[in-house]
Coordinates of C-alpha atoms in Angstrom, one line a residue:
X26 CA 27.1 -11.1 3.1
X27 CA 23.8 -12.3 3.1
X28 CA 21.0 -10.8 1.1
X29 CA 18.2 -9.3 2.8
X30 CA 14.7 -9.8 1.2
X31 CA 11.9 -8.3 3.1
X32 CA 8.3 -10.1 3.2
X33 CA 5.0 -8.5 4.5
X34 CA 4.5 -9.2 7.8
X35 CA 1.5 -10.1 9.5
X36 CA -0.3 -7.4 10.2
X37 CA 0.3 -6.0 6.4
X38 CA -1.0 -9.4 4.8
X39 CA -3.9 -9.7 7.5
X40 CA -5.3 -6.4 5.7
X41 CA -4.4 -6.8 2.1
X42 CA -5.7 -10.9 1.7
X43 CA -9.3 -10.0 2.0
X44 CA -8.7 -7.5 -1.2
X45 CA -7.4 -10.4 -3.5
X46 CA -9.2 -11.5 -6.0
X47 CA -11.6 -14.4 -5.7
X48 CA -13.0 -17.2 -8.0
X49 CA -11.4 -15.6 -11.3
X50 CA -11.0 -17.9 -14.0
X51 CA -7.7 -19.2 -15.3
X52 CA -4.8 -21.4 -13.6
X53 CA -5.2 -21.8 -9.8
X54 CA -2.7 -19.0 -8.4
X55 CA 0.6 -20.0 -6.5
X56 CA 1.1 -18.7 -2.6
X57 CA -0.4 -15.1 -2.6
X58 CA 1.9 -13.9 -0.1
X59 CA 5.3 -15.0 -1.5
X60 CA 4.5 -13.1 -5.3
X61 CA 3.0 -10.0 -3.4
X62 CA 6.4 -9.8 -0.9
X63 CA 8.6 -10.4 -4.4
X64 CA 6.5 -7.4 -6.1
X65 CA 7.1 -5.1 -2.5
X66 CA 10.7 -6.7 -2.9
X67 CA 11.1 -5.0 -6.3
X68 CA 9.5 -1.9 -5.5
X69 CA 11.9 -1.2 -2.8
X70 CA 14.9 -2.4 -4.4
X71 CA 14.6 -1.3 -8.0
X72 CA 16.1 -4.1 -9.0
X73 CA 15.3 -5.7 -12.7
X74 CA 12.5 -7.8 -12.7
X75 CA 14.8 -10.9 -13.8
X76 CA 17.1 -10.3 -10.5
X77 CA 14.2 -10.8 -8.4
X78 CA 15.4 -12.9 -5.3
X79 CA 14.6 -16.8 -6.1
X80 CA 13.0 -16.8 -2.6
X81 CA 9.8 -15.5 -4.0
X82 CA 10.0 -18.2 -6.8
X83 CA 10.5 -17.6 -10.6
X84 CA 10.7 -14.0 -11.5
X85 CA 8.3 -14.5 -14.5
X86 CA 5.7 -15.1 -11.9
X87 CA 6.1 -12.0 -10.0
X88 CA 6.5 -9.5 -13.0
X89 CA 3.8 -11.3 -14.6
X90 CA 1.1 -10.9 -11.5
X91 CA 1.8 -7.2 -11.4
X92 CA 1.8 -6.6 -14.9
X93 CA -1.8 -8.4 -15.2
X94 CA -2.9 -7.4 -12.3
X95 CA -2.1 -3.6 -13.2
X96 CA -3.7 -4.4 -16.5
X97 CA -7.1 -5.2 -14.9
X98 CA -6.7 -2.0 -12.5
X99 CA -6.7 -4.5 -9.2
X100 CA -4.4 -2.5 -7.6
X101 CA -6.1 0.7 -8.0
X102 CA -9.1 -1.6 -6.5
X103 CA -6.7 -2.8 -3.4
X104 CA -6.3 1.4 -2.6
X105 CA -9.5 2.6 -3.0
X106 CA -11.1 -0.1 -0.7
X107 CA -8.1 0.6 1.6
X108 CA -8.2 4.3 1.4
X109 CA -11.7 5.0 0.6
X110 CA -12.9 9.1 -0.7
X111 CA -14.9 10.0 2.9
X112 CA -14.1 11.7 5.9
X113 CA -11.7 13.9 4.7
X114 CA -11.4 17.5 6.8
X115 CA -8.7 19.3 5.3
X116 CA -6.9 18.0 2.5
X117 CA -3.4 18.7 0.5
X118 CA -1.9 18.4 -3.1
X119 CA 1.5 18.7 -4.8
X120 CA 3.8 16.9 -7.6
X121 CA 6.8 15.7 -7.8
X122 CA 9.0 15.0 -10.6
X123 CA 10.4 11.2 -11.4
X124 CA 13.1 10.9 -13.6
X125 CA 12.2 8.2 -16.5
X126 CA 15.1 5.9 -16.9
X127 CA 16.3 5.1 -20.9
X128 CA 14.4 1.7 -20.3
X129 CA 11.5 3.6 -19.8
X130 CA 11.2 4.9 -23.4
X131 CA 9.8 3.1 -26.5
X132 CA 6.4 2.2 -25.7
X133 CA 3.4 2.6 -27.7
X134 CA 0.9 6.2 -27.2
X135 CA 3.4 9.4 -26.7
X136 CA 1.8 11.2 -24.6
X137 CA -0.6 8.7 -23.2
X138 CA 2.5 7.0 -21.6
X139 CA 2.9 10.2 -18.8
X140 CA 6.5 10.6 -20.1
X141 CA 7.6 14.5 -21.3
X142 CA 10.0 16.4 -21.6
X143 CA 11.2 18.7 -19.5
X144 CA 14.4 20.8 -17.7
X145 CA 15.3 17.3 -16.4
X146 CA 15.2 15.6 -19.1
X147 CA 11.8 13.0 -19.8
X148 CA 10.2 13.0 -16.5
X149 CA 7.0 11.7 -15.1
X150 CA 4.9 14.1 -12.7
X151 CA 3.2 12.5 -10.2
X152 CA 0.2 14.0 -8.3
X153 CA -1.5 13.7 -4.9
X154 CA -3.8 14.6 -2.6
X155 CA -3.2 13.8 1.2
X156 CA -5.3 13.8 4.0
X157 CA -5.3 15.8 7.5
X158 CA -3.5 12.9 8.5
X159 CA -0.7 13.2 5.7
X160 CA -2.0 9.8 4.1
X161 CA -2.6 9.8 0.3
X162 CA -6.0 9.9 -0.7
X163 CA -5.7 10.4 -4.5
X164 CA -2.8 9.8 -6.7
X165 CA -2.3 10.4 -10.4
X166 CA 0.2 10.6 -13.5
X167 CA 1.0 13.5 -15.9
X168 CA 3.7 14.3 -17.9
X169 CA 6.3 16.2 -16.6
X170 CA 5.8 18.9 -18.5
X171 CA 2.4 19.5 -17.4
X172 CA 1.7 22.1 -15.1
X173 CA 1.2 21.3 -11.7
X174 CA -2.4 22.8 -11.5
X175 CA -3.8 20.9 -14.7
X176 CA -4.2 17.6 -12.4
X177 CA -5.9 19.8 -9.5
X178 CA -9.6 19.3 -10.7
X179 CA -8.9 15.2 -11.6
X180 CA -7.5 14.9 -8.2
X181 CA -10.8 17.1 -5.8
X182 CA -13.4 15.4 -8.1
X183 CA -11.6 11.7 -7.2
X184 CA -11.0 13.3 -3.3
X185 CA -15.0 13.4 -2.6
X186 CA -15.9 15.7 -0.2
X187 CA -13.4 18.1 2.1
X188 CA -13.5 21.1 4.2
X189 CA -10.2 22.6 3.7
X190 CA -7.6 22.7 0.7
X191 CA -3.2 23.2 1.4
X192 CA -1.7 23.7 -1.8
X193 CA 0.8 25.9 -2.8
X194 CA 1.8 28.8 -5.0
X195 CA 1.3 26.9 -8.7
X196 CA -2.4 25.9 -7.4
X197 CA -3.2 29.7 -7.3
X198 CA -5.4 30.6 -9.8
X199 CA -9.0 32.0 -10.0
X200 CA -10.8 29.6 -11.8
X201 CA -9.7 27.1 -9.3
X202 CA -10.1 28.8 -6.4
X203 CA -13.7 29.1 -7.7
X204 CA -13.8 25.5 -8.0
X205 CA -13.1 25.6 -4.6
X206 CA -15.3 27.7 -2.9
X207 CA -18.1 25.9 -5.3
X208 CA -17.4 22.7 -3.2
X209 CA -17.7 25.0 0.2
X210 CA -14.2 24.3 0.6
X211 CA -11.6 26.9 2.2
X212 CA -8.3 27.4 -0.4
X213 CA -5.2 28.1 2.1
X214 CA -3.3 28.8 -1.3
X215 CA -0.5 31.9 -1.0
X216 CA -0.7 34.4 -3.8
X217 CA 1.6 34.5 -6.1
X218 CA 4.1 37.3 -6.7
X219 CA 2.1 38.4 -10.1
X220 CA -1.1 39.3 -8.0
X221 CA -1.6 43.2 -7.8
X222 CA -3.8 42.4 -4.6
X223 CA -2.5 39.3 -2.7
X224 CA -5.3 37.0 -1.5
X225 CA -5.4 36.5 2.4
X226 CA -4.7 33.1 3.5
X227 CA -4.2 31.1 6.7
X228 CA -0.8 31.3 7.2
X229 CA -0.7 29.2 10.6
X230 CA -2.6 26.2 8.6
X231 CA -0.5 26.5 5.6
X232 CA 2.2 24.8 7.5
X233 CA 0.7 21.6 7.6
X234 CA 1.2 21.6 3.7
X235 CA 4.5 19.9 4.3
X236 CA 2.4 16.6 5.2
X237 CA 2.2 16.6 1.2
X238 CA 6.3 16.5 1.3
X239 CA 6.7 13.9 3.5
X240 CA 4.8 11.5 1.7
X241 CA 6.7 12.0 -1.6
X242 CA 10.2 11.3 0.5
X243 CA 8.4 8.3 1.8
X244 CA 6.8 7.0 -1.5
X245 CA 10.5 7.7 -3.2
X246 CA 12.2 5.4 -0.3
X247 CA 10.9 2.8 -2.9
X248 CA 13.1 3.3 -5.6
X249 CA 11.0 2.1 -8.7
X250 CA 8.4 4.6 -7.1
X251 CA 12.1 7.3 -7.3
X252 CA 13.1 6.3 -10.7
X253 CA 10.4 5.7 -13.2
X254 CA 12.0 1.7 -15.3
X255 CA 8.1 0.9 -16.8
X256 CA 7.5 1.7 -20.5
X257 CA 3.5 2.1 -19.5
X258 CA 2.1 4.3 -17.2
X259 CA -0.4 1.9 -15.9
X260 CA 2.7 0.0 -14.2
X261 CA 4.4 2.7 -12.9
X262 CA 1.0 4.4 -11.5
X263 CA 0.1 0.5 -10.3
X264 CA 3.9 0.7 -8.3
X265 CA 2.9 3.9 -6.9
X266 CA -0.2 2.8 -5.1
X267 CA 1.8 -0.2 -4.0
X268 CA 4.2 1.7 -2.5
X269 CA 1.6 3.9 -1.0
X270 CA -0.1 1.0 0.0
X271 CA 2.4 -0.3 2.1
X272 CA 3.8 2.8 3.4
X273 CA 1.1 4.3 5.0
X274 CA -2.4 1.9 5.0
X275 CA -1.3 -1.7 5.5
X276 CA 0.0 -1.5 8.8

């Protein structure tokens, strides 16, 4: 049977080419499109690095570009010029768990590294903030033992301005809800059960939360974005926005 290896098409490399890096010192760079298709390649595979397909040329290469180029926070670059922080109207947050694979473990910082321990097992949490249009905005790392509402300020502050905030039942608290309405931003949070006096909410716009779910199940269709294989953080966040990228602003 023949293998399948998936390149960007047109349209996707049209939009990303204009983000790579320009005039940066060192050896002149191979073809830009055949390491960045490998790197997709690998995302949506979840292959090992050394099995990448020898159509995108030596594997080395390809691990190597996204491991430097996550080093020096280019792909963060790549999102934020893609994504920008305006123009948001009503925005909405979650996490999801990732399970950390054994090759995961052993790197250097603890903590740092966004791995913990947790009913799972060592997990990763990743947090997000989408837009009105269910694209992400904002994601970051914790470890998955962190509560869900300890990333919630990090990821408003990096969301800039909005009208409207879906989150639910583990974002309800009152310091953040008066976070909230210091922005001038409506909180369509549910009460949880523990509140003597539940806090009224829009119930009819609270249904659009589930634009938070559908971009997990599409982010975890890559399945190094489903199952966390880097040792840093960096590289698994860098796969994330990747993934992101491709799913939702490249085409």
């Amino acid at each position: 049977m023949a293998r399948q290896v998936q390149w960007l098409s047109d349209e996707e490399w049209a939009r990303i080419e204009p983000l790579l890096p320009r005039g940066r010192k060192g050896a002149h760079r191979v073809d830009d499109r055949r390491v960045v298709s490998g790197i997709v390649h690998m995302l949506k595979s979840g292959a090992r690095w050394r099995d990448c397909p020898p159509e995108f040329g030596p594997y080395t290469t390809v691990y190597n570009r996204f491991n430097r180029w996550s080093r020096q926070g280019l792909w963060l670059q790549m999102f934020e010029a893609l994504t920008g922080h305006t123009g948001i109207y009503g925005a909405a947050i979650d996490a999801t768990h990732i399970k950390a694979h054994r090759s995961a473990a052993g790197a250097k910082g603890g903590p740092s590294q966004a791995i913990g321990r947790s009913r799972g097992g060592r997990t990763t949490k990743v947090h997000g903030l989408v837009d009105e249009r269910g694209k992400p905005r904002v994601l970051l790392l914790s470890a998955g033992n962190i509560n869900d509402i300890s990333m919630a300020a990090a990821l408003i502050q990096a969301a800039g301005p909005f009208r409207r905030l879906l989150a639910d039942r583990a974002y309800d608290a009152n310091h953040f809800r008066q976070r909230l309405a210091e922005r001038g931003a409506e909180a369509v949070i549910p009460s949880t059960t523990s509140r003597k006096v539940p806090i009224p909410y829009d119930a009819q716009a609270y249904k659009d939360r589930n634009r938070v779910e559908r971009m997990w199940c599409r982010l975890k269709d890559f399945r190094r974005v489903a199952t966390r294989y880097d040792k840093l953080a960096r590289n698994y966040l860098s796969g994330v926005l990747i993934a992101a990228l491709c799913a939702y602003w490249l085409n």
